[in-house]
mmCIF file of C-alpha atoms and ligand atoms in Angstrom:
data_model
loop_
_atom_site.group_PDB
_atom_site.id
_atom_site.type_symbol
_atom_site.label_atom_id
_atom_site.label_comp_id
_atom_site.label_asym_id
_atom_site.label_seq_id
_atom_site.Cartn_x
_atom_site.Cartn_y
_atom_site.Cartn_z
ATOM 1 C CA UNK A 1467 -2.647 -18.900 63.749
ATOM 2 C CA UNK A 1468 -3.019 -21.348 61.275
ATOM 3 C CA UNK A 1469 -6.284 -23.020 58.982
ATOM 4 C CA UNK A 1470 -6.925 -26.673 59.321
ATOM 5 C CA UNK A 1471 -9.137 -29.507 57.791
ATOM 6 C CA UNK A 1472 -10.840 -30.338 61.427
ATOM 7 C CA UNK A 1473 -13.741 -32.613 59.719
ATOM 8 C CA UNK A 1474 -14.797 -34.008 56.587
ATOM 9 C CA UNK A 1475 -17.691 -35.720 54.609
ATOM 10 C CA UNK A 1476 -18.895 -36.697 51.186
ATOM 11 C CA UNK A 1477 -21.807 -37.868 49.440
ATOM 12 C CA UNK A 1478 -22.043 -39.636 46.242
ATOM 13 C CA UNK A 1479 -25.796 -40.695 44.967
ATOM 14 C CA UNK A 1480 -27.226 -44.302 45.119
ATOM 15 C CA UNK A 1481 -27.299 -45.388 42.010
ATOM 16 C CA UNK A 1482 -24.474 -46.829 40.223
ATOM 17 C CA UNK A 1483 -23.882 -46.599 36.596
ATOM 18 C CA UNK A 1484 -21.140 -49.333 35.262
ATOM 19 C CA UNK A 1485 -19.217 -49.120 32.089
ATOM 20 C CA UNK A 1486 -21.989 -51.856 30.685
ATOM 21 C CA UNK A 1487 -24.392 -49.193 30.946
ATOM 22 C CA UNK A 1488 -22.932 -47.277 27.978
ATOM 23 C CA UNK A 1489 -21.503 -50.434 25.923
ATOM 24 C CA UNK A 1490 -25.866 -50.568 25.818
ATOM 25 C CA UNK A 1491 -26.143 -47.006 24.541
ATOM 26 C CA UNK A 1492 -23.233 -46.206 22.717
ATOM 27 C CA UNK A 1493 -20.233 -47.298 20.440
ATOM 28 C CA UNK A 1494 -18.222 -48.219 23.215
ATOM 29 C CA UNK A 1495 -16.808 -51.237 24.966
ATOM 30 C CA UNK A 1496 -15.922 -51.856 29.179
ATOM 31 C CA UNK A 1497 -12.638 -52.516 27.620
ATOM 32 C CA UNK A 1498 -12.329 -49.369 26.517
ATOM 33 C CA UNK A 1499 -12.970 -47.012 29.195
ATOM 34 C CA UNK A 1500 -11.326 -48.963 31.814
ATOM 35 C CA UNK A 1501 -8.064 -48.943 29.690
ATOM 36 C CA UNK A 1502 -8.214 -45.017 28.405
ATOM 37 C CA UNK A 1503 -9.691 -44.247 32.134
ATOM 38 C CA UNK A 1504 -9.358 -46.569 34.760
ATOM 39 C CA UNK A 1505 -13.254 -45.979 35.219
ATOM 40 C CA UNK A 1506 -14.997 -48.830 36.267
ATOM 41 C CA UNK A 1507 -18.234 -47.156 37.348
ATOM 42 C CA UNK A 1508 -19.797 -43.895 38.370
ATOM 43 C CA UNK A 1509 -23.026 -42.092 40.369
ATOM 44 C CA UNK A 1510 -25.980 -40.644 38.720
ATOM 45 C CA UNK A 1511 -28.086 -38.339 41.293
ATOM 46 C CA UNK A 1512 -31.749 -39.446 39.695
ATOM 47 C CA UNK A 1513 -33.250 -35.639 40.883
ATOM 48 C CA UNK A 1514 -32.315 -32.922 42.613
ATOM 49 C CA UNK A 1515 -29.343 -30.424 41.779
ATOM 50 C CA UNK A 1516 -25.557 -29.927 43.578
ATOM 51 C CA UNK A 1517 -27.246 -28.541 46.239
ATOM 52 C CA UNK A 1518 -28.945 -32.174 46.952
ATOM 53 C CA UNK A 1519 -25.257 -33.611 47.277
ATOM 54 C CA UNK A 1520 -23.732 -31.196 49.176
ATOM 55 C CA UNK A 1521 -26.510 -31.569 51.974
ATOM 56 C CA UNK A 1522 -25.336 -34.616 53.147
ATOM 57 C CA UNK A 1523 -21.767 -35.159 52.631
ATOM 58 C CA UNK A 1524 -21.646 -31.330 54.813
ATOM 59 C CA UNK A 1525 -24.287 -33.041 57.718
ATOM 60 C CA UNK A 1526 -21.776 -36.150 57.671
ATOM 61 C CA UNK A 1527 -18.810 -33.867 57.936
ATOM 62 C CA UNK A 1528 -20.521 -31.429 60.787
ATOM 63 C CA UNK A 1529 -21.514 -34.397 62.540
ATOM 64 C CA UNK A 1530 -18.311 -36.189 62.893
ATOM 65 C CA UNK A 1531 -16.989 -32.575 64.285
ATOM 66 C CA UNK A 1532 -19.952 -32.475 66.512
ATOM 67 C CA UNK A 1533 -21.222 -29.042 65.626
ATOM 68 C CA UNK A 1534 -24.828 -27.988 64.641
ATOM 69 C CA UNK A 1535 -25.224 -26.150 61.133
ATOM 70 C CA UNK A 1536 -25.299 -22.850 63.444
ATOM 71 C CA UNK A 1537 -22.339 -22.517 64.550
ATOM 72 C CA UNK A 1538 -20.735 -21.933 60.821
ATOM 73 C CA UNK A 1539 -20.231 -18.681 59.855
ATOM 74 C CA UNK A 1540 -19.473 -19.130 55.935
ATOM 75 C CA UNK A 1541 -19.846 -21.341 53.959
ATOM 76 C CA UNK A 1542 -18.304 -21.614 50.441
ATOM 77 C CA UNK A 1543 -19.190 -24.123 47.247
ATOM 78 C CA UNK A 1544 -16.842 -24.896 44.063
ATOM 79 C CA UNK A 1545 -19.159 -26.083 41.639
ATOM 80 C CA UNK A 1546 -18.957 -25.695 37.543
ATOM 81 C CA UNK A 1547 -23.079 -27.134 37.640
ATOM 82 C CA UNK A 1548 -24.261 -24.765 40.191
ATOM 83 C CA UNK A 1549 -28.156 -25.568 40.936
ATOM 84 C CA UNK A 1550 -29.280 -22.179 39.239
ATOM 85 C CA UNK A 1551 -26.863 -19.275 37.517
ATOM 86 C CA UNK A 1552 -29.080 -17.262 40.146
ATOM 87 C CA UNK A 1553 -28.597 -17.823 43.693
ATOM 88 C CA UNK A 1554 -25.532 -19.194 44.304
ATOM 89 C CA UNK A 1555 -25.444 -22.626 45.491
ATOM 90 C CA UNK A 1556 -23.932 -21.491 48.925
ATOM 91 C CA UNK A 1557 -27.320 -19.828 49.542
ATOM 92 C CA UNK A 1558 -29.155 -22.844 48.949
ATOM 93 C CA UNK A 1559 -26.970 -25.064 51.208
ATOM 94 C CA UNK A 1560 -27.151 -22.579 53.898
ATOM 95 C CA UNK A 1561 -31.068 -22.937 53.985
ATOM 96 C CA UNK A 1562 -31.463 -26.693 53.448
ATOM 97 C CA UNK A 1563 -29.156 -26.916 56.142
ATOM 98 C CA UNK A 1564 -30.241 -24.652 58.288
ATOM 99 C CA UNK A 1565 -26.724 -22.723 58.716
ATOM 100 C CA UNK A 1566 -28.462 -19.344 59.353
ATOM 101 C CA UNK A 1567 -25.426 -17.745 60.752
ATOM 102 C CA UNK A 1568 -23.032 -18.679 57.714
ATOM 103 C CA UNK A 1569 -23.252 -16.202 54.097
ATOM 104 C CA UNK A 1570 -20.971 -17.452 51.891
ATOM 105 C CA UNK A 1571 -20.685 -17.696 48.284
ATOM 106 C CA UNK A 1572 -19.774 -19.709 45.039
ATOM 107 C CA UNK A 1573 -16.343 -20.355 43.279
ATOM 108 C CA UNK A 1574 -15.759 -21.428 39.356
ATOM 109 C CA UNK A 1575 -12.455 -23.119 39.106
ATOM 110 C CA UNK A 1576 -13.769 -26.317 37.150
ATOM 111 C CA UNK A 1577 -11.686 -29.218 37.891
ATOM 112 C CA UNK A 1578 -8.763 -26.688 40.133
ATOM 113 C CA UNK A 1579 -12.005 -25.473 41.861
ATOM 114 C CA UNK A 1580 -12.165 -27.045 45.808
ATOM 115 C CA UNK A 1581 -8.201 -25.736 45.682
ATOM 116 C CA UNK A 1582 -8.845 -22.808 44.853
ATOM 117 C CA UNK A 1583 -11.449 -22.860 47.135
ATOM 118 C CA UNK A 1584 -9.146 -24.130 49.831
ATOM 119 C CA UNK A 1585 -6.833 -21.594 49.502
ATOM 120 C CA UNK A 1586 -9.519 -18.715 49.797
ATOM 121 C CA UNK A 1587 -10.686 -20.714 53.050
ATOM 122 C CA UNK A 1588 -7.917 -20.666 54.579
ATOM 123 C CA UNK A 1589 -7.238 -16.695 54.020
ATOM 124 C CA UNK A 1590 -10.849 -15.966 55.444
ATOM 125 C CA UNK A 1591 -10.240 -17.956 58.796
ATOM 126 C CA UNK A 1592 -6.271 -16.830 58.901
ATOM 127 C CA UNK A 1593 -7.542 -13.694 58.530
ATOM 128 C CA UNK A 1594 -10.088 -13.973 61.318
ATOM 129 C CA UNK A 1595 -12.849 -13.285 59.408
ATOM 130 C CA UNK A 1596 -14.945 -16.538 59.550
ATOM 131 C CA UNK A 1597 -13.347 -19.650 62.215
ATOM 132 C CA UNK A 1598 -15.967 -22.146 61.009
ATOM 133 C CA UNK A 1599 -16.022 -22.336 57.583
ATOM 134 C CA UNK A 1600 -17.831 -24.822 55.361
ATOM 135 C CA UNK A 1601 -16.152 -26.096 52.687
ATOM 136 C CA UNK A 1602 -17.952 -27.728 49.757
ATOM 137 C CA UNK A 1603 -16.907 -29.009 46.003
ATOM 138 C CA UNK A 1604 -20.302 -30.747 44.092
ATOM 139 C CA UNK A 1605 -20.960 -31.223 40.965
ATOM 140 C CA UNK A 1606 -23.982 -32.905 39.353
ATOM 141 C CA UNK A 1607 -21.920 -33.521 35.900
ATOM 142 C CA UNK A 1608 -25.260 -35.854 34.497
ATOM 143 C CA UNK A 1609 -26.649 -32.051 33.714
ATOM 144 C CA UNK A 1610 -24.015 -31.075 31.538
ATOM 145 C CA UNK A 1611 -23.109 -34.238 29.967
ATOM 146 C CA UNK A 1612 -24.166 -35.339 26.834
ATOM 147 C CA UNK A 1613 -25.358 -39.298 26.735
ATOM 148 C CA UNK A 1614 -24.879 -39.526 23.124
ATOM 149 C CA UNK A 1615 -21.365 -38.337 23.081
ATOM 150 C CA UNK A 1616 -19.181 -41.257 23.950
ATOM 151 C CA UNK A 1617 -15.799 -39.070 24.671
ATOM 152 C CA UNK A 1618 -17.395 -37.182 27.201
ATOM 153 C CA UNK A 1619 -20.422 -39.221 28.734
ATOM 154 C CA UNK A 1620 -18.655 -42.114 30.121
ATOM 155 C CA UNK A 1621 -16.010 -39.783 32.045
ATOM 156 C CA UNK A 1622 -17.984 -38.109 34.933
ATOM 157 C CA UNK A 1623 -19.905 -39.117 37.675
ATOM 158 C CA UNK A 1624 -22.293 -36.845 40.460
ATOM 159 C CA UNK A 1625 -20.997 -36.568 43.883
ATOM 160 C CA UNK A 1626 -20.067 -33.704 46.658
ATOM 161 C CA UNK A 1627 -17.069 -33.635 49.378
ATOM 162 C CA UNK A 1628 -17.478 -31.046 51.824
ATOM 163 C CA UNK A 1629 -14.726 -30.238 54.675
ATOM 164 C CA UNK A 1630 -14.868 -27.905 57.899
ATOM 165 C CA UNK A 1631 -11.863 -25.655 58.182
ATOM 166 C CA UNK A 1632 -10.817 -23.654 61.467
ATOM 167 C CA UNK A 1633 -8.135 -22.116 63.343
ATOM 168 C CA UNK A 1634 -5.588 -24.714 65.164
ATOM 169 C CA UNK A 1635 -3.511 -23.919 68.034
ATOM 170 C CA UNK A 1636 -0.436 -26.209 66.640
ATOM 171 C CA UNK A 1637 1.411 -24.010 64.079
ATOM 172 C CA UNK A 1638 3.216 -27.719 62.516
ATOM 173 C CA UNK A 1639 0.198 -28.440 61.186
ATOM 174 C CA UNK A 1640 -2.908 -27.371 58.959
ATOM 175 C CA UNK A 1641 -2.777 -25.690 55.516
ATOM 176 C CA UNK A 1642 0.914 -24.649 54.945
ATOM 177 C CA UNK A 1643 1.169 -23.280 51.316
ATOM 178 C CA UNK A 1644 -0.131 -22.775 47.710
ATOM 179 C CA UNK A 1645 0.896 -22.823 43.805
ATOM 180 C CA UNK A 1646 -1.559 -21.918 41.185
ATOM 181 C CA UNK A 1647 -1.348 -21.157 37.566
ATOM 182 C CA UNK A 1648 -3.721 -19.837 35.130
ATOM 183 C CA UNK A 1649 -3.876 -20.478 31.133
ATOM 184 C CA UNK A 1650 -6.824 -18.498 29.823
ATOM 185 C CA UNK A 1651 -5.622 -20.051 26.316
ATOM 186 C CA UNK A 1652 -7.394 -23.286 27.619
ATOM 187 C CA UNK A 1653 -11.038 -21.904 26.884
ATOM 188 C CA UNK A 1654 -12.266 -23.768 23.842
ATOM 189 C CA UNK A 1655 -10.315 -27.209 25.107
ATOM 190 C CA UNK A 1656 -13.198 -27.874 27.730
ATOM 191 C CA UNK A 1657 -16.069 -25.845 28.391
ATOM 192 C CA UNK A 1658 -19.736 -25.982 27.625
ATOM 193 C CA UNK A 1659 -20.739 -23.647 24.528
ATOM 194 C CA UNK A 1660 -24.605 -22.036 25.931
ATOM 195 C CA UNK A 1661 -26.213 -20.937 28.364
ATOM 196 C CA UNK A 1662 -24.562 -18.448 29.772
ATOM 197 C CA UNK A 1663 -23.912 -14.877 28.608
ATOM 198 C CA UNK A 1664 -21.959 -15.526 25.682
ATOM 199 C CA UNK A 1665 -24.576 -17.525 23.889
ATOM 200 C CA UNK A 1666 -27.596 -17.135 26.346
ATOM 201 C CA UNK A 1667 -30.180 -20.286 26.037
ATOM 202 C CA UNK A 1668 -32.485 -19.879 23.019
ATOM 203 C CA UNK A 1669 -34.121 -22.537 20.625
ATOM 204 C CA UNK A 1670 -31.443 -23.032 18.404
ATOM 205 C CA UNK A 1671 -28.655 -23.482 21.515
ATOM 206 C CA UNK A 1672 -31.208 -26.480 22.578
ATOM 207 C CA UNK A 1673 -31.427 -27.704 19.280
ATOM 208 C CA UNK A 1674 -27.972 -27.926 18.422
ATOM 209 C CA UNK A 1675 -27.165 -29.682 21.740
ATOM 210 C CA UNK A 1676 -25.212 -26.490 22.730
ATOM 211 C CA UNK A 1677 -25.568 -26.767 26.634
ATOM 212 C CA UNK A 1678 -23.435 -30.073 27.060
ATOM 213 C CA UNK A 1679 -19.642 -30.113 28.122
ATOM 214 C CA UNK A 1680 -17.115 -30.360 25.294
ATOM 215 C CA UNK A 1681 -13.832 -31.431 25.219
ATOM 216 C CA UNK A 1682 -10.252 -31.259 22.920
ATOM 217 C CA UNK A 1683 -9.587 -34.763 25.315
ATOM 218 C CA UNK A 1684 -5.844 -35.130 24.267
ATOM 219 C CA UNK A 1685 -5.422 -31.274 24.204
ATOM 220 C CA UNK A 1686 -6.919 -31.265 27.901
ATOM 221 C CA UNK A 1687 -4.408 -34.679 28.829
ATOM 222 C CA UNK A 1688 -1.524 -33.659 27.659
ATOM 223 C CA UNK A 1689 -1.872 -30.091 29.422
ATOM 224 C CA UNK A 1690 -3.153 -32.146 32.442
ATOM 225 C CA UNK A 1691 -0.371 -34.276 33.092
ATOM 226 C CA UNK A 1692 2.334 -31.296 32.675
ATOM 227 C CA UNK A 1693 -0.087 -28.524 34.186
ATOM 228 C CA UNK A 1694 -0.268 -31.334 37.694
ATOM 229 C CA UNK A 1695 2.966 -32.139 37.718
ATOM 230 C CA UNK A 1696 4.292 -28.905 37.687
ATOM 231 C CA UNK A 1697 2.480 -27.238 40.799
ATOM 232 C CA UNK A 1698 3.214 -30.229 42.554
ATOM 233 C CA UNK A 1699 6.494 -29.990 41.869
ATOM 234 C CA UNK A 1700 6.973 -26.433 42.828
ATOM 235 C CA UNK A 1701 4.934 -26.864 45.545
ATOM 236 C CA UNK A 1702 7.153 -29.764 47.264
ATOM 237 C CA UNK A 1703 10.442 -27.518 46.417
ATOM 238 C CA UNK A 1704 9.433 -24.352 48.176
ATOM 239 C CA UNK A 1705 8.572 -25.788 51.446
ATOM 240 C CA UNK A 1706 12.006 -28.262 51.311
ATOM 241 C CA UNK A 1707 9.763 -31.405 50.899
ATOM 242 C CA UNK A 1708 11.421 -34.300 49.548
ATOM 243 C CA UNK A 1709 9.258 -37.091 47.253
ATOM 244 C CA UNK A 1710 10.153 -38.903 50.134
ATOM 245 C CA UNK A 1711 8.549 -37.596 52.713
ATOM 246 C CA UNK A 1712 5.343 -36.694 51.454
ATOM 247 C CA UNK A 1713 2.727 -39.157 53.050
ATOM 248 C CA UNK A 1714 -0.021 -38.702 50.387
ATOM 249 C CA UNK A 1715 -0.988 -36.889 46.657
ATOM 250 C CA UNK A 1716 -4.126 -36.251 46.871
ATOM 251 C CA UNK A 1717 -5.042 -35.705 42.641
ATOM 252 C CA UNK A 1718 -8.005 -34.855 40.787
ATOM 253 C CA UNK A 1719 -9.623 -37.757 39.636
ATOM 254 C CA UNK A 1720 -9.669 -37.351 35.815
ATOM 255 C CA UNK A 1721 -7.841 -40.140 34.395
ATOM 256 C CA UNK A 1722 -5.796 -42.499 35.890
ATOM 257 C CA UNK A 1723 -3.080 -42.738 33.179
ATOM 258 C CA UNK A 1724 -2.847 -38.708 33.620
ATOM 259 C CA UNK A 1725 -2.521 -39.164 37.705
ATOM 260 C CA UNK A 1726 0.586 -42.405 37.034
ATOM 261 C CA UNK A 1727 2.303 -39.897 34.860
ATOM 262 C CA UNK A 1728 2.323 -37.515 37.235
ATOM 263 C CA UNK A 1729 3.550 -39.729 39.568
ATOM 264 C CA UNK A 1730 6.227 -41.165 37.669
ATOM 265 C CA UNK A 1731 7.277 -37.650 36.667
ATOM 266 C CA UNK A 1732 7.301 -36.759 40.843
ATOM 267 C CA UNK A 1733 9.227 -40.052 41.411
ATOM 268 C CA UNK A 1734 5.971 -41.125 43.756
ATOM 269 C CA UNK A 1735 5.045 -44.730 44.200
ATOM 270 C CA UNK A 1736 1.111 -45.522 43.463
ATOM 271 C CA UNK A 1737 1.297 -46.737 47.201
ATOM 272 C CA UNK A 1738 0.737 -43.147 48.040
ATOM 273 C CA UNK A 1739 -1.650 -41.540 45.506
ATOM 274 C CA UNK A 1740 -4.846 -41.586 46.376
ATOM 275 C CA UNK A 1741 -6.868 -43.080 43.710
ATOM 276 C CA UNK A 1742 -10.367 -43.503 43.846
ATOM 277 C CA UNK A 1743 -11.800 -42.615 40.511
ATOM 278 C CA UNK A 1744 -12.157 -46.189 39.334
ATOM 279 C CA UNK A 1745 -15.277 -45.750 41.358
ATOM 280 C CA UNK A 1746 -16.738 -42.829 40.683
ATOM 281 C CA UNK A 1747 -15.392 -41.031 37.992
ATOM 282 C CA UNK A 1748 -14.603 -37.266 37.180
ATOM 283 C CA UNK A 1749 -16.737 -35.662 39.867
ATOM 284 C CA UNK A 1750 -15.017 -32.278 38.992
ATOM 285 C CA UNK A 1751 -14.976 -30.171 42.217
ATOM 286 C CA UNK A 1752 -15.698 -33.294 44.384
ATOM 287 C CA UNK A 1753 -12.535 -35.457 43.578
ATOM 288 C CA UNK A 1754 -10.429 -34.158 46.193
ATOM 289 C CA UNK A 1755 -12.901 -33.452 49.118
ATOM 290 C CA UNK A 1756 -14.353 -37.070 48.598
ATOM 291 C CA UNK A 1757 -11.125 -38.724 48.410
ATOM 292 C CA UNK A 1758 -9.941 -36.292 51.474
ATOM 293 C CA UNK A 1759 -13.216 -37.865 53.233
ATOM 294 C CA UNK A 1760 -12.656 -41.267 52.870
ATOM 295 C CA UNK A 1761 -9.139 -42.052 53.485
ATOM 296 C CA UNK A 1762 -10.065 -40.172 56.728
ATOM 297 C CA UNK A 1763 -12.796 -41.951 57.678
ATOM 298 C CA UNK A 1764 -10.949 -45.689 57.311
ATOM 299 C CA UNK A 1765 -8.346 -43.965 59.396
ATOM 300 C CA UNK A 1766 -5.623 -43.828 56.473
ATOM 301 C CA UNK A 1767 -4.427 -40.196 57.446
ATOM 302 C CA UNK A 1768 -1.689 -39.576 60.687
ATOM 303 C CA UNK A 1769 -1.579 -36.428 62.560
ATOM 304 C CA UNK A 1770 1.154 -34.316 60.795
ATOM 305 C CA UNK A 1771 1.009 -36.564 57.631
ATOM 306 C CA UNK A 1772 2.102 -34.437 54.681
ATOM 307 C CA UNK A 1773 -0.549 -33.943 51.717
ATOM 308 C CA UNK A 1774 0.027 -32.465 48.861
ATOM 309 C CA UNK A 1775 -3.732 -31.674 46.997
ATOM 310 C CA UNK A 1776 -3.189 -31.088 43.130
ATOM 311 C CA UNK A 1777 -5.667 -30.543 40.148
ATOM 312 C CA UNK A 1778 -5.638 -29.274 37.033
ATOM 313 C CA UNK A 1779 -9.037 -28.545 34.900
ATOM 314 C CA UNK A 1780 -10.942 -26.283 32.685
ATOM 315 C CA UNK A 1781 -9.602 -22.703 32.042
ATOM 316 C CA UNK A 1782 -6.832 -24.190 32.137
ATOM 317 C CA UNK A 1783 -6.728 -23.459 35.968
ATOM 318 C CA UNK A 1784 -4.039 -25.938 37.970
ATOM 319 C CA UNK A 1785 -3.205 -25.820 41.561
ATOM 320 C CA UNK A 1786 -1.548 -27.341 44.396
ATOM 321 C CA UNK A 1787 -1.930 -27.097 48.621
ATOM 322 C CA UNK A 1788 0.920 -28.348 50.341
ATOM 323 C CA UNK A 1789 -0.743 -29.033 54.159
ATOM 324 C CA UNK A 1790 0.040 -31.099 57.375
ATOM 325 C CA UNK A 1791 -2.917 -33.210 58.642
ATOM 326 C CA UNK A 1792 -5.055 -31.772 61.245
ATOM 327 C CA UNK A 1793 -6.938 -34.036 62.744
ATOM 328 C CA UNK A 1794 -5.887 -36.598 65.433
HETATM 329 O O1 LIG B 1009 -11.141 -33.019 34.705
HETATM 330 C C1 LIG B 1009 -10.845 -31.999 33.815
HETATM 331 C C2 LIG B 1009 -9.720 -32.335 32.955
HETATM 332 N N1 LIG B 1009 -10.066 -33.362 32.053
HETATM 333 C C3 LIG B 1009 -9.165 -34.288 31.808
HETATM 334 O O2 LIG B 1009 -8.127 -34.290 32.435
HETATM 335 C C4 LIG B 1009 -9.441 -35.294 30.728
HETATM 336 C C5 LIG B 1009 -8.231 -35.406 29.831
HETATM 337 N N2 LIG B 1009 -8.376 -36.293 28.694
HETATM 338 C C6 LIG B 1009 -8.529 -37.633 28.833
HETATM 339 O O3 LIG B 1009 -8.651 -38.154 29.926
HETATM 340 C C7 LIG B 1009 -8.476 -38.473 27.586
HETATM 341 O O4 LIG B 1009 -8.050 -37.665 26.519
HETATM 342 C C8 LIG B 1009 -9.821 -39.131 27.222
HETATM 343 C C9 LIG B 1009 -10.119 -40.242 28.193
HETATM 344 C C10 LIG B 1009 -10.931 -38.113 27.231
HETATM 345 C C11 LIG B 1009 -9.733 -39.757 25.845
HETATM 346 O O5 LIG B 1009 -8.678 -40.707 25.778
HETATM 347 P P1 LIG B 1009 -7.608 -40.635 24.595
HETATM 348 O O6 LIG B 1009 -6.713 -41.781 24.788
HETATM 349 O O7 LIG B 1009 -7.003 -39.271 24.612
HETATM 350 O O8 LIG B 1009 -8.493 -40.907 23.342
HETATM 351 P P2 LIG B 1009 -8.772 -39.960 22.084
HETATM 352 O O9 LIG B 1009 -9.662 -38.844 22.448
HETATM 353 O O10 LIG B 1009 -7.457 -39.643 21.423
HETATM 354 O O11 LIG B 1009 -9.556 -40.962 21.178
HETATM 355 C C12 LIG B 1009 -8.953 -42.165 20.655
HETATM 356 C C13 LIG B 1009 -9.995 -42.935 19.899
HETATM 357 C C14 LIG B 1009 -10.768 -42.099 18.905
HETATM 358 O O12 LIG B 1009 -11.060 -42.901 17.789
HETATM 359 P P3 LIG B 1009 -10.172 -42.816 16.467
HETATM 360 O O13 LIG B 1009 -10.259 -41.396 16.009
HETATM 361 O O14 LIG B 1009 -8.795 -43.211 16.879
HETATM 362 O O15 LIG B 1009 -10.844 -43.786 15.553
HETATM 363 C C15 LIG B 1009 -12.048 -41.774 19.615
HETATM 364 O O16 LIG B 1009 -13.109 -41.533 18.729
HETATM 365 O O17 LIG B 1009 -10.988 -43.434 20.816
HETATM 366 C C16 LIG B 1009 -12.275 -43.051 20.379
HETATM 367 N N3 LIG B 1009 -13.128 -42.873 21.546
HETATM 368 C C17 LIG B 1009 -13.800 -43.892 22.091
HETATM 369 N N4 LIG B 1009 -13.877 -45.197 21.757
HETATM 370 C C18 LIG B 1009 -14.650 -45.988 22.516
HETATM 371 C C19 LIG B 1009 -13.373 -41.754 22.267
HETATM 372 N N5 LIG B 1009 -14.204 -42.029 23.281
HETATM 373 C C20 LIG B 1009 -14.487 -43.351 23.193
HETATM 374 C C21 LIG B 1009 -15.281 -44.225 23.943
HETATM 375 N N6 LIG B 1009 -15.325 -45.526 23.581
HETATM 376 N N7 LIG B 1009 -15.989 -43.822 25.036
#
């Protein structure tokens, strides 16, 4: 039996935050950004926490499958801002949505985190032990981002993906393989100093602006672009698929210079990346569900298409899913 992507959704918040917004508050320029980037603009949620994005991009994705928030029976988030340290986010989602037959839990992979999450979905429902299983990666990044820090503050954006996986009859298709690596090494290139049980919140943390993401950028890029490339590389050449064939990357949304070297290095036109962060920005653990979600929805996906799903983020964590598209 194999595990499938049988419906998807995604949410990003209302309001939209253009690169002017920061050439107001900070020593930056449109120019700038867009050139280092490729961000154009990003969300801001204006309340609420992950949970709040996650709602709706998992009722879009339930209702295009036609099920009620019942019938899951798990339910699983990748988020690096859950809404508390204490429940997990899962637990939240499952009440606001009213899944009362789903448990479920959280999953910290950063940036790699919805493929890591993938690839622990799919185990659960190959393994029989959930066959509708909620998917989520949401991040509210305006928590953790510092708006006086112009390397960091004009990179992310808020937004959730969520997609449905379950057991499909045709063995050609659904979620075919996996590559992950691991580089504890990567610790101090991105990661957010306090609050948690290292340097637990206390006056001076708050003070000293210790609770904000911080990042070595061209330490993080250059790992980024060889960390990517590499999975999806290895990926492609253990299940025999050629460049050629592969109908879609599907990349974390980072940086677009860091997802056109990969490209380049994989011998990939731009024709068939998705691309989609010009938009929204670093959403963290909802680049590749939201991406996944709308090239579905404007009908860009075939049955059987070839995807290959590749991130790379804090930890360092990379990964890649090599799958065949589901859904007719
Ligand atoms: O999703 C998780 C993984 N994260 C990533 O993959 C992000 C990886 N890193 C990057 O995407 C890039 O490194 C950044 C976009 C973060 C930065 O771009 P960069 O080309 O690596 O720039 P840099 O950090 O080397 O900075 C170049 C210059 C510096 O000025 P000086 O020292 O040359 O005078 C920075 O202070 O650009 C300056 N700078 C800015 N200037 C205007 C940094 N941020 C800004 C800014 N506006 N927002």
């Amino acid at each position: 039996m194999r595990a499938a992507i049988t419906a998807t959704g995604h949410y990003l918040p209302p309001d939209v935050y253009a690169n002017a917004y920061f050439e107001r508050q900070l020593d930056t320029t449109d120019a700038w950004i867009q050139s280092r980037t490729g961000i154009v603009e990003r969300r801001f949620a204006s309340a609420g926490g992950t949970s709040d994005l996650i709602v709706p991009a998992a009722r879009r994705c339930l209702d295009a499958r036609g099920i009620a928030p019942a019938a899951l029976d798990c339910i699983i988030v990748a988020t690096m801002t859950p809404d508390r340290l204490c429940p997990s986010t899962a637990a939240v989602v499952q009440r606001k949505l009213g899944a009362i037959h789903a448990w479920g839990f959280d999953l910290a992979g950063a940036c790699s985190g919805f493929v890591y999450g993938l690839i622990v979905a799919t185990k659960l429902v190959e393994t029989g032990a959930a066959r509708r299983l909620l998917l989520c990666g949401g991040d509210r990044m305006s928590s953790v981002v510092n708006p006086k820090d112009r390397a960091t503050s004009v990179l992310f954006g808020d937004g959730a993906g969520t997609v449905l996986i379950e057991p499909v009859e045709d063995e050609s298709v659904g979620i075919l393989d996996h590559v992950c690596h691991m580089n504890g090494e990567g610790e101090l290139s991105l990661y957010i100093p306090a609050g948690g049980s290292v340097e637990p919140a206390s006056a001076a943390s708050f003070a000293e602006r210790r609770h904000y993401i911080v990042q070595d950028g061209p330490a993080v890029f250059k790992a980024a672009v060889i960390g990517m490339a590499e999975v999806t590389e290895e990926i492609l050449k253990r299940n025999d698929v050629a460049v050629a064939d592969l109908a879609w990357l599907v990349p974390h949304q980072a940086n677009r210079r860091i997802i056109e070297a990969v490209a380049k290095r994989l011998g990939l036109g731009l024709d068939r990346v998705i691309i989609n962060l010009d938009r929204y920005g670093n959403t963290v653990g909802a680049t590749i569900p939201i991406a996944l979600s709308e090239w579905n929805e404007r009908g860009r996906f075939t049955y059987g298409d070839r995807l290959a799903l590749s991130a790379f983020g804090a930890g360092f964590t990379a990964g890649s899913i090599y799958l065949r598209w589901a859904i007719a």
